[in-house]
Amino acid sequence: TRCKGSFYLNHAAQKKHWKTHKKCCRLVDDNVLEAIAEYSLDTCTVALQRYFGNLTAGVPETYYVMKRLRALFDEDVDGGDDAAFRLHSMARGLIFHPSMNIMMTVVASPQMANLLYSNEEDLLSKKNRMIKHQFAKYNGRPTEEFIEDMEDEAEKIKVKKLVDEYDELDNSMWGEQPSSMSYCYLYFNLIVACAVHGNGSMSSVHDGRGTLRGGDPCNKSAESLLAMAALRRAMELWTDPLVLASCGDAMAPAASLALTALDYYTGHAMFGAPPLCRKYEVAPGLAIDRVAMACMSELLERAGSAQYAIKLLRSLGGMAVMDWEGNEEPWTDMPIERRAKFALATIRFIDSEDEQSQFGRDLEMPMGAVNNLLKTICGMQNPTNAFIAKSVWQKAADDGEFFSPFGAGFNAQYRAFFYYFLRGNFLFGEKGSVGWGQQDAMDVVKIYKEYDEIPFSHRAPEDDVKAKEKDECLRLAYGNKRHEERKEMFRSL
């Protein structure tokens, strides 16, 4: 296109979209770009309120003002909270607007489709961007003990330097709303507005409840394709743990939107169905393991969307044990490491379950659903696969520090449980052992709770076999040196 900012699959798609795009298909003059580069936060806010209020045509300057807005939030200029609130209110109005025309014109604006639906914008805070690019090997900031135990001296020096930079950044930003969250109040809700016509509500946690836009996604109309792309993008962002940590409450509608999508695709017998759904998905963008982990994260953070997170876990737990009637289950061919990551996240959630039980009687934790998800994704049921199950639990026990959601050095207490589970033959031991033929009835939640109640060896009688076994599992997870240090510390308390 002559604006150099809109791209199409083919000439037919471009021709079909031309009626909408031609109203804003032009280059932005250099003098206008120079002026936008000097915009204040208030000027950006007013301009975007005006652009998104135009129901008839896109605005070529929209992309550049959005980029300027993000830069101003990153610079932490005064008035950020007020601007975020005003833009959030405007974006929520778009979610409740019955017509999709305005969102069709927004993405018709040059480069806006790319900004909203590609990885050009990562929605990460400065800290989490550093984790993604500098600490990717360790999946987060490593603990001091983990760094000290590194055998590669060059790597140890490098990581120590990065940790110092991270901690300095962390301390300087303590207590502040991340710039990513301020920007997300607009950015994420624009995507939600493309995906759903929300029911009006007082709280943004309910904004995703309503009707998916575009009608039947199988008809492949422009509206349905945009709505499905928006749903996928919104869910992929929400289920990225670094994005969720960066944006927090600004992603409040995500869980309710996920439930709306799951209800729709389930009600129309399209859940998990290709080509609408990709591998591991139960609806566009809703990979079964990642949605479950996002729900558990929301509950661990005591987010306002808890009611939707719980309903989602219950629905996913039901899918984990249902008969897929010959269709491919969403966990089929899931990599071992990905399954093990889910297992670690689930055990951490189970460990914290008592802390989450204060949501109220109507929001009782769905531990039965969590148990079913864990067993199914780990190969213990539906279908039972001994090789996958053993491989997953061994991977979590041996290598969990490097791919767990919590960063290297924070996982030993959970890894110890995987050793306990493996050594106790809870999985698929010899005939007559604890786990033989009992996988469907097995309650991993209960087993973990029982394990957690086993006293540490220094507090147990010398002949306590279970305490000795737990001690050995902790030794395997922490290593001899760190385990002895921990025991000495506990003895001194």
Short mmCIF file of C-alpha atoms in Angstrom, two decimals:
data_model
loop_
_atom_site.label_atom_id
_atom_site.label_comp_id
_atom_site.label_asym_id
_atom_site.label_seq_id
_atom_site.Cartn_x
_atom_site.Cartn_y
_atom_site.Cartn_z
CA THR A 1 0.00 0.00 0.00
CA ARG A 2 1.12 3.58 -0.53
CA CYS A 3 1.13 4.24 3.22
CA LYS A 4 3.81 1.53 3.58
CA GLY A 5 2.11 0.43 6.79
CA SER A 6 -0.51 -2.16 5.86
CA PHE A 7 0.27 -5.61 4.52
CA TYR A 8 -1.99 -8.29 3.06
CA LEU A 9 -1.87 -11.98 2.31
CA ASN A 10 -2.74 -11.35 -1.33
CA HIS A 11 -4.22 -8.83 -3.75
CA ALA A 12 -7.75 -10.12 -3.17
CA ALA A 13 -7.49 -9.40 0.57
CA GLN A 14 -6.12 -5.93 -0.13
CA LYS A 15 -8.91 -5.19 -2.59
CA LYS A 16 -11.55 -6.37 -0.12
CA HIS A 17 -10.17 -4.10 2.63
CA TRP A 18 -9.58 -1.08 0.40
CA LYS A 19 -12.94 0.56 1.07
CA THR A 20 -12.01 0.90 4.75
CA HIS A 21 -8.28 1.45 4.41
CA LYS A 22 -8.33 4.05 1.60
CA LYS A 23 -9.65 6.71 4.01
CA CYS A 24 -6.36 6.68 5.91
CA CYS A 25 -3.88 5.23 3.41
CA ARG A 26 -1.27 7.98 3.28
CA LEU A 27 2.19 8.65 4.58
CA VAL A 28 2.58 10.92 7.59
CA ASP A 29 4.59 14.04 6.80
CA ASP A 30 8.00 14.43 8.43
CA ASN A 31 6.99 17.66 10.11
CA VAL A 32 4.01 15.88 11.71
CA LEU A 33 6.27 13.08 12.94
CA GLU A 34 8.63 15.67 14.43
CA ALA A 35 5.70 17.29 16.22
CA ILE A 36 4.46 13.95 17.60
CA ALA A 37 7.97 13.23 18.92
CA GLU A 38 7.51 16.29 21.16
CA TYR A 39 4.01 15.44 22.35
CA SER A 40 3.38 15.56 26.09
CA LEU A 41 1.51 12.81 27.90
CA ASP A 42 -1.64 14.92 27.98
CA THR A 43 -1.37 15.71 24.27
CA CYS A 44 -1.04 12.01 23.45
CA THR A 45 -4.03 11.19 25.64
CA VAL A 46 -6.27 13.80 24.06
CA ALA A 47 -5.19 12.81 20.54
CA LEU A 48 -5.91 9.13 21.11
CA GLN A 49 -9.28 9.89 22.66
CA ARG A 50 -10.08 11.82 19.51
CA TYR A 51 -8.75 9.15 17.13
CA PHE A 52 -10.62 6.29 18.75
CA GLY A 53 -13.79 8.32 18.83
CA ASN A 54 -13.82 8.56 15.03
CA LEU A 55 -16.26 5.89 13.87
CA THR A 56 -15.84 6.56 10.15
CA ALA A 57 -12.14 6.50 9.35
CA GLY A 58 -8.75 5.47 10.68
CA VAL A 59 -6.04 8.03 11.41
CA PRO A 60 -2.52 7.53 9.99
CA GLU A 61 -0.95 9.25 13.01
CA THR A 62 -2.44 6.75 15.50
CA TYR A 63 0.52 4.37 15.43
CA TYR A 64 3.08 7.10 16.05
CA VAL A 65 1.11 8.58 18.94
CA MET A 66 0.78 5.11 20.49
CA LYS A 67 4.55 4.67 20.25
CA ARG A 68 5.13 8.10 21.76
CA LEU A 69 2.76 7.25 24.60
CA ARG A 70 4.70 4.09 25.41
CA ALA A 71 7.97 6.02 25.42
CA LEU A 72 6.55 8.64 27.80
CA PHE A 73 5.31 5.95 30.18
CA ASP A 74 8.77 4.36 30.06
CA GLU A 75 10.31 7.73 30.94
CA ASP A 76 8.04 7.87 34.00
CA VAL A 77 6.88 11.43 33.29
CA ASP A 78 4.44 13.09 35.66
CA GLY A 79 0.75 12.36 35.17
CA GLY A 80 1.15 8.73 34.11
CA ASP A 81 -1.51 7.35 36.43
CA ASP A 82 -4.06 9.94 35.33
CA ALA A 83 -3.37 9.33 31.64
CA ALA A 84 -3.63 5.55 32.14
CA PHE A 85 -6.99 5.99 33.89
CA ARG A 86 -8.41 8.22 31.13
CA LEU A 87 -7.25 5.93 28.35
CA HIS A 88 -8.50 2.86 30.20
CA SER A 89 -11.95 4.41 30.53
CA MET A 90 -11.98 5.20 26.82
CA ALA A 91 -10.86 1.68 25.86
CA ARG A 92 -13.52 0.11 28.11
CA GLY A 93 -16.11 2.16 26.24
CA LEU A 94 -14.98 0.47 23.03
CA ILE A 95 -15.45 -2.97 24.62
CA PHE A 96 -19.06 -2.09 25.41
CA HIS A 97 -19.75 -0.50 22.01
CA PRO A 98 -22.16 -2.74 20.04
CA SER A 99 -20.61 -2.01 16.65
CA MET A 100 -17.29 -3.45 15.56
CA ASN A 101 -16.85 -0.76 12.91
CA ILE A 102 -14.64 1.41 15.07
CA MET A 103 -12.20 -1.44 15.71
CA MET A 104 -12.18 -2.28 12.02
CA THR A 105 -11.15 1.32 11.31
CA VAL A 106 -8.54 1.29 14.08
CA VAL A 107 -6.71 -1.68 12.55
CA ALA A 108 -7.15 -0.14 9.11
CA SER A 109 -4.88 2.70 10.24
CA PRO A 110 -1.34 2.18 8.90
CA GLN A 111 0.82 -0.09 11.08
CA MET A 112 -1.83 -0.50 13.78
CA ALA A 113 -2.57 -4.14 12.91
CA ASN A 114 1.11 -4.90 13.25
CA LEU A 115 1.36 -3.01 16.55
CA LEU A 116 -1.61 -4.77 18.12
CA TYR A 117 -1.26 -8.28 16.72
CA SER A 118 2.47 -8.91 16.35
CA ASN A 119 5.38 -9.06 18.77
CA GLU A 120 6.41 -5.49 18.00
CA GLU A 121 5.03 -4.57 21.44
CA ASP A 122 6.05 -6.99 24.19
CA LEU A 123 4.13 -5.37 27.09
CA LEU A 124 7.06 -6.12 29.40
CA SER A 125 8.32 -4.00 32.26
CA LYS A 126 12.00 -3.09 32.31
CA LYS A 127 12.65 -5.80 34.92
CA ASN A 128 10.83 -8.53 33.04
CA ARG A 129 12.37 -7.51 29.74
CA MET A 130 15.72 -8.05 31.40
CA ILE A 131 14.58 -11.47 32.61
CA LYS A 132 13.47 -12.40 29.09
CA HIS A 133 16.67 -11.35 27.37
CA GLN A 134 19.39 -11.65 30.03
CA PHE A 135 18.12 -14.44 32.31
CA ALA A 136 16.33 -16.62 29.75
CA LYS A 137 18.65 -19.54 30.49
CA TYR A 138 17.58 -19.46 34.15
CA ASN A 139 13.92 -18.50 33.57
CA GLY A 140 14.24 -15.60 36.00
CA ARG A 141 16.63 -14.01 38.44
CA PRO A 142 18.69 -16.84 40.00
CA THR A 143 19.10 -17.06 43.76
CA GLU A 144 22.43 -16.14 45.38
CA GLU A 145 22.98 -19.79 46.38
CA PHE A 146 22.39 -20.99 42.83
CA ILE A 147 24.94 -18.50 41.51
CA GLU A 148 27.52 -19.45 44.12
CA ASP A 149 27.16 -23.12 43.20
CA MET A 150 27.89 -22.50 39.50
CA GLU A 151 30.94 -24.43 38.33
CA ASP A 152 31.67 -22.21 35.32
CA GLU A 153 33.54 -19.24 36.82
CA ALA A 154 33.14 -17.05 33.73
CA GLU A 155 29.39 -17.65 33.72
CA LYS A 156 29.23 -16.99 37.46
CA ILE A 157 30.94 -13.58 37.06
CA LYS A 158 28.65 -12.69 34.17
CA VAL A 159 25.48 -13.66 36.05
CA LYS A 160 26.58 -11.82 39.22
CA LYS A 161 27.00 -8.63 37.21
CA LEU A 162 23.58 -9.02 35.61
CA VAL A 163 21.98 -9.71 38.99
CA ASP A 164 23.50 -6.51 40.40
CA GLU A 165 22.03 -4.55 37.48
CA TYR A 166 18.67 -6.24 37.95
CA ASP A 167 18.58 -5.61 41.70
CA GLU A 168 19.49 -1.96 41.22
CA LEU A 169 16.65 -1.62 38.73
CA ASP A 170 14.33 -3.53 41.05
CA ASN A 171 15.13 -1.27 44.01
CA SER A 172 14.74 1.92 41.96
CA MET A 173 11.26 0.87 40.79
CA TRP A 174 9.98 -0.58 44.07
CA GLY A 175 6.36 0.34 44.76
CA GLU A 176 5.81 2.03 41.39
CA GLN A 177 3.27 1.03 38.76
CA PRO A 178 5.34 -0.35 35.88
CA SER A 179 5.18 1.61 32.64
CA SER A 180 4.05 -1.61 30.96
CA MET A 181 0.96 -1.66 33.18
CA SER A 182 0.11 1.97 32.42
CA TYR A 183 0.36 1.30 28.69
CA CYS A 184 -1.46 -2.03 28.98
CA TYR A 185 -4.60 -0.31 30.26
CA LEU A 186 -5.00 1.04 26.73
CA TYR A 187 -3.17 -1.51 24.56
CA PHE A 188 -4.66 -4.71 25.98
CA ASN A 189 -8.18 -3.34 26.18
CA LEU A 190 -8.08 -2.28 22.53
CA ILE A 191 -7.40 -5.93 21.70
CA VAL A 192 -10.19 -7.10 24.01
CA ALA A 193 -12.55 -4.63 22.30
CA CYS A 194 -11.80 -6.34 18.98
CA ALA A 195 -12.55 -9.76 20.45
CA VAL A 196 -15.72 -9.28 22.48
CA HIS A 197 -18.76 -7.06 22.87
CA GLY A 198 -18.69 -6.94 26.64
CA ASN A 199 -21.61 -6.63 29.00
CA GLY A 200 -21.50 -3.33 30.84
CA SER A 201 -20.13 -3.67 34.35
CA MET A 202 -18.67 -1.64 37.18
CA SER A 203 -15.46 -3.66 37.37
CA SER A 204 -13.08 -4.39 34.50
CA VAL A 205 -12.66 -8.00 35.67
CA HIS A 206 -16.08 -8.66 34.09
CA ASP A 207 -15.39 -6.85 30.80
CA GLY A 208 -14.59 -10.06 28.93
CA ARG A 209 -18.04 -11.49 29.56
CA GLY A 210 -20.35 -10.92 26.63
CA THR A 211 -20.54 -12.03 23.00
CA LEU A 212 -17.55 -12.83 20.84
CA ARG A 213 -17.51 -10.43 17.93
CA GLY A 214 -17.68 -11.40 14.27
CA GLY A 215 -20.20 -14.21 14.54
CA ASP A 216 -19.34 -17.73 13.42
CA PRO A 217 -15.53 -17.91 13.08
CA CYS A 218 -15.93 -20.53 10.36
CA ASN A 219 -17.46 -18.00 7.95
CA LYS A 220 -14.09 -16.20 7.67
CA SER A 221 -15.60 -12.76 7.31
CA ALA A 222 -13.30 -9.80 7.94
CA GLU A 223 -15.00 -9.23 11.28
CA SER A 224 -14.72 -12.85 12.43
CA LEU A 225 -11.07 -13.08 11.36
CA LEU A 226 -10.21 -9.90 13.26
CA ALA A 227 -12.11 -11.07 16.33
CA MET A 228 -10.36 -14.45 16.31
CA ALA A 229 -6.94 -12.80 15.84
CA ALA A 230 -7.72 -10.48 18.76
CA LEU A 231 -8.80 -13.37 20.98
CA ARG A 232 -5.62 -15.28 20.18
CA ARG A 233 -3.39 -12.25 20.82
CA ALA A 234 -5.14 -11.41 24.10
CA MET A 235 -4.81 -14.97 25.38
CA GLU A 236 -1.20 -15.35 24.27
CA LEU A 237 -0.31 -12.17 26.16
CA TRP A 238 -2.23 -13.16 29.29
CA THR A 239 -0.73 -16.64 29.43
CA ASP A 240 2.82 -15.30 29.13
CA PRO A 241 3.95 -15.21 32.79
CA LEU A 242 6.33 -12.29 32.19
CA VAL A 243 3.60 -10.20 30.56
CA LEU A 244 1.13 -11.02 33.32
CA ALA A 245 3.72 -10.06 35.94
CA SER A 246 4.43 -6.82 34.04
CA CYS A 247 0.82 -5.75 33.58
CA GLY A 248 -1.07 -7.10 36.59
CA ASP A 249 -4.52 -5.58 37.03
CA ALA A 250 -4.39 -3.96 33.59
CA MET A 251 -5.13 -7.44 32.22
CA ALA A 252 -8.18 -7.82 34.47
CA PRO A 253 -10.61 -8.75 31.62
CA ALA A 254 -8.44 -11.65 30.42
CA ALA A 255 -9.85 -14.43 32.59
CA SER A 256 -13.47 -13.48 31.88
CA LEU A 257 -12.67 -13.27 28.15
CA ALA A 258 -11.07 -16.72 28.29
CA LEU A 259 -14.21 -18.11 29.93
CA THR A 260 -16.43 -16.47 27.31
CA ALA A 261 -14.33 -18.03 24.55
CA LEU A 262 -14.27 -21.45 26.21
CA ASP A 263 -18.04 -21.37 26.71
CA TYR A 264 -18.57 -20.42 23.06
CA TYR A 265 -16.24 -23.01 21.55
CA THR A 266 -17.55 -25.71 23.89
CA GLY A 267 -21.18 -24.79 23.22
CA HIS A 268 -20.61 -24.95 19.46
CA ALA A 269 -18.59 -28.18 19.64
CA MET A 270 -15.52 -26.43 18.21
CA PHE A 271 -13.15 -26.68 21.18
CA GLY A 272 -9.75 -27.99 20.15
CA ALA A 273 -10.92 -28.24 16.52
CA PRO A 274 -8.41 -27.37 13.79
CA PRO A 275 -7.85 -25.14 11.90
CA LEU A 276 -9.46 -22.68 14.34
CA CYS A 277 -7.40 -24.11 17.20
CA ARG A 278 -3.71 -24.81 17.02
CA LYS A 279 -1.77 -27.54 18.79
CA TYR A 280 -2.46 -27.76 22.55
CA GLU A 281 -5.35 -25.24 22.30
CA VAL A 282 -8.95 -25.70 23.42
CA ALA A 283 -9.93 -22.35 21.82
CA PRO A 284 -7.88 -19.84 19.81
CA GLY A 285 -4.97 -18.76 21.99
CA LEU A 286 -6.06 -20.93 24.94
CA ALA A 287 -3.34 -23.56 25.25
CA ILE A 288 -4.66 -25.86 27.96
CA ASP A 289 -1.51 -25.90 30.10
CA ARG A 290 -0.75 -22.19 29.81
CA VAL A 291 -4.30 -21.09 30.57
CA ALA A 292 -4.31 -23.31 33.65
CA MET A 293 -0.98 -21.83 34.81
CA ALA A 294 -2.27 -18.29 34.23
CA CYS A 295 -5.33 -19.10 36.35
CA MET A 296 -3.14 -20.48 39.12
CA SER A 297 -0.99 -17.33 38.97
CA GLU A 298 -4.07 -15.14 39.27
CA LEU A 299 -5.15 -17.08 42.35
CA LEU A 300 -1.69 -16.96 43.92
CA GLU A 301 -1.72 -13.18 43.45
CA ARG A 302 -5.26 -12.97 44.87
CA ALA A 303 -6.38 -11.13 41.75
CA GLY A 304 -9.87 -9.72 41.37
CA SER A 305 -10.52 -12.19 38.55
CA ALA A 306 -10.38 -15.17 40.97
CA GLN A 307 -13.96 -16.24 40.27
CA TYR A 308 -13.22 -16.60 36.56
CA ALA A 309 -9.89 -18.32 37.15
CA ILE A 310 -11.65 -20.91 39.30
CA LYS A 311 -14.40 -21.49 36.73
CA LEU A 312 -11.78 -21.90 34.00
CA LEU A 313 -9.83 -24.44 36.04
CA ARG A 314 -13.02 -26.42 36.63
CA SER A 315 -13.83 -26.43 32.92
CA LEU A 316 -10.30 -27.41 31.93
CA GLY A 317 -10.27 -30.11 34.60
CA GLY A 318 -13.42 -31.56 33.05
CA MET A 319 -11.79 -31.57 29.62
CA ALA A 320 -8.81 -33.40 31.07
CA VAL A 321 -10.91 -36.47 31.85
CA MET A 322 -13.49 -36.37 29.06
CA ASP A 323 -13.64 -38.75 26.12
CA TRP A 324 -12.43 -36.86 23.05
CA GLU A 325 -14.18 -39.41 20.81
CA GLY A 326 -11.28 -39.99 18.46
CA ASN A 327 -10.26 -36.34 18.19
CA GLU A 328 -6.73 -35.36 19.14
CA GLU A 329 -6.44 -34.30 22.76
CA PRO A 330 -4.76 -30.91 23.30
CA TRP A 331 -1.92 -32.50 25.26
CA THR A 332 -1.01 -34.96 22.50
CA ASP A 333 2.69 -34.70 21.56
CA MET A 334 3.29 -32.00 24.16
CA PRO A 335 7.06 -31.86 24.85
CA ILE A 336 8.29 -33.45 28.09
CA GLU A 337 9.87 -30.21 29.33
CA ARG A 338 6.63 -28.30 28.77
CA ARG A 339 4.70 -30.93 30.73
CA ALA A 340 7.30 -30.82 33.50
CA LYS A 341 7.03 -27.03 33.70
CA PHE A 342 3.29 -27.38 34.18
CA ALA A 343 3.86 -30.02 36.87
CA LEU A 344 6.21 -27.72 38.81
CA ALA A 345 3.76 -24.80 38.59
CA THR A 346 0.93 -27.05 39.78
CA ILE A 347 2.84 -28.41 42.78
CA ARG A 348 3.69 -24.87 43.81
CA PHE A 349 0.01 -23.96 43.57
CA ILE A 350 -0.96 -27.00 45.65
CA ASP A 351 1.65 -26.00 48.22
CA SER A 352 0.01 -22.56 48.51
CA GLU A 353 -3.59 -23.80 48.39
CA ASP A 354 -4.30 -23.12 52.07
CA GLU A 355 -3.39 -19.46 51.54
CA GLN A 356 -5.87 -19.21 48.69
CA SER A 357 -8.81 -20.74 50.57
CA GLN A 358 -10.02 -17.39 51.89
CA PHE A 359 -11.88 -16.28 48.77
CA GLY A 360 -15.17 -17.43 50.26
CA ARG A 361 -17.49 -20.43 50.20
CA ASP A 362 -18.58 -19.77 46.61
CA LEU A 363 -14.94 -19.69 45.47
CA GLU A 364 -13.65 -22.92 46.89
CA MET A 365 -10.38 -23.95 45.26
CA PRO A 366 -11.00 -26.52 42.47
CA MET A 367 -8.33 -28.94 43.66
CA GLY A 368 -10.06 -31.91 42.03
CA ALA A 369 -9.79 -30.17 38.65
CA VAL A 370 -6.15 -29.27 39.33
CA ASN A 371 -5.44 -32.91 40.20
CA ASN A 372 -7.01 -34.10 36.94
CA LEU A 373 -5.12 -31.55 34.85
CA LEU A 374 -1.83 -32.51 36.47
CA LYS A 375 -2.35 -36.24 35.95
CA THR A 376 -3.56 -35.91 32.36
CA ILE A 377 -0.88 -33.51 31.15
CA CYS A 378 1.77 -35.63 32.90
CA GLY A 379 0.66 -38.84 31.18
CA MET A 380 -0.93 -40.53 34.21
CA GLN A 381 -4.42 -40.76 32.69
CA ASN A 382 -6.45 -40.12 29.52
CA PRO A 383 -4.46 -41.86 28.14
CA THR A 384 -2.06 -43.53 30.57
CA ASN A 385 1.50 -43.48 29.27
CA ALA A 386 4.16 -44.84 31.61
CA PHE A 387 7.07 -43.52 29.55
CA ILE A 388 5.71 -39.96 29.45
CA ALA A 389 4.81 -39.98 33.14
CA LYS A 390 8.22 -41.17 34.30
CA SER A 391 10.01 -38.82 31.90
CA VAL A 392 8.02 -35.80 33.06
CA TRP A 393 8.54 -36.42 36.76
CA GLN A 394 12.23 -37.23 36.28
CA LYS A 395 12.70 -34.06 34.19
CA ALA A 396 11.01 -31.92 36.83
CA ALA A 397 13.11 -33.50 39.58
CA ASP A 398 16.48 -33.33 37.84
CA ASP A 399 16.33 -30.17 35.68
CA GLY A 400 13.44 -28.13 37.05
CA GLU A 401 15.63 -25.16 38.06
CA PHE A 402 16.20 -24.26 34.40
CA PHE A 403 12.65 -24.19 33.05
CA SER A 404 10.33 -23.76 36.02
CA PRO A 405 8.19 -20.59 36.04
CA PHE A 406 9.94 -19.34 39.18
CA GLY A 407 13.62 -18.89 38.37
CA ALA A 408 16.71 -20.99 39.07
CA GLY A 409 17.23 -21.75 42.74
CA PHE A 410 13.60 -21.30 43.81
CA ASN A 411 12.40 -24.81 43.05
CA ALA A 412 14.34 -27.29 45.19
CA GLN A 413 11.54 -27.82 47.73
CA TYR A 414 9.18 -28.75 44.89
CA ARG A 415 11.75 -30.84 43.04
CA ALA A 416 12.26 -32.84 46.24
CA PHE A 417 8.63 -33.92 46.06
CA PHE A 418 9.14 -35.25 42.54
CA TYR A 419 12.04 -37.35 43.82
CA TYR A 420 9.82 -38.58 46.68
CA PHE A 421 7.08 -39.49 44.22
CA LEU A 422 9.46 -41.34 41.91
CA ARG A 423 11.31 -43.19 44.68
CA GLY A 424 8.04 -44.18 46.34
CA ASN A 425 6.78 -45.89 43.15
CA PHE A 426 3.64 -43.76 43.10
CA LEU A 427 3.76 -43.79 39.30
CA PHE A 428 4.20 -47.09 37.50
CA GLY A 429 6.32 -49.35 39.67
CA GLU A 430 6.49 -53.11 39.75
CA LYS A 431 3.24 -55.01 40.07
CA GLY A 432 2.02 -54.75 43.64
CA SER A 433 3.66 -51.35 44.30
CA VAL A 434 1.78 -48.25 45.43
CA GLY A 435 1.00 -46.83 42.00
CA TRP A 436 0.26 -49.99 40.05
CA GLY A 437 -3.11 -49.66 38.26
CA GLN A 438 -4.29 -46.83 40.53
CA GLN A 439 -3.56 -43.77 38.41
CA ASP A 440 -7.19 -42.85 37.71
CA ALA A 441 -8.03 -42.82 41.42
CA MET A 442 -4.76 -41.26 42.54
CA ASP A 443 -4.98 -37.91 44.33
CA VAL A 444 -1.65 -36.14 43.81
CA VAL A 445 -2.90 -33.19 45.86
CA LYS A 446 -3.45 -35.47 48.84
CA ILE A 447 -0.08 -37.17 48.36
CA TYR A 448 1.67 -33.81 48.35
CA LYS A 449 -0.15 -32.67 51.49
CA GLU A 450 0.86 -35.88 53.24
CA TYR A 451 4.45 -35.42 52.07
CA ASP A 452 4.45 -31.81 53.27
CA GLU A 453 3.37 -32.91 56.75
CA ILE A 454 6.27 -35.36 57.12
CA PRO A 455 8.59 -33.74 59.70
CA PHE A 456 12.16 -32.82 58.86
CA SER A 457 14.62 -35.46 60.01
CA HIS A 458 16.04 -33.36 62.87
CA ARG A 459 12.55 -33.13 64.39
CA ALA A 460 11.56 -36.76 63.86
CA PRO A 461 12.42 -39.96 65.79
CA GLU A 462 15.49 -41.74 64.47
CA ASP A 463 13.39 -44.67 63.27
CA ASP A 464 10.95 -42.48 61.25
CA VAL A 465 11.33 -44.02 57.79
CA LYS A 466 9.30 -41.36 55.99
CA ALA A 467 11.32 -38.54 57.55
CA LYS A 468 14.54 -40.21 56.42
CA GLU A 469 13.16 -40.62 52.91
CA LYS A 470 12.08 -36.97 52.76
CA ASP A 471 15.52 -35.94 53.99
CA GLU A 472 17.17 -37.93 51.20
CA CYS A 473 14.86 -36.35 48.59
CA LEU A 474 15.72 -32.88 49.88
CA ARG A 475 19.40 -33.79 49.66
CA LEU A 476 18.96 -34.82 46.03
CA ALA A 477 17.18 -31.55 45.23
CA TYR A 478 19.41 -29.11 47.15
CA GLY A 479 22.72 -30.94 46.87
CA ASN A 480 24.81 -32.09 49.83
CA LYS A 481 26.31 -28.71 50.73
CA ARG A 482 23.10 -26.67 50.66
CA HIS A 483 21.11 -29.40 52.34
CA GLU A 484 23.50 -29.56 55.29
CA GLU A 485 23.44 -25.76 55.57
CA ARG A 486 19.66 -25.80 55.68
CA LYS A 487 19.59 -28.51 58.34
CA GLU A 488 22.05 -26.56 60.47
CA MET A 489 19.96 -23.41 60.10
CA PHE A 490 16.78 -25.25 61.13
CA ARG A 491 18.50 -26.76 64.14
CA SER A 492 19.55 -23.32 65.35
CA LEU A 493 16.01 -21.89 65.17
#
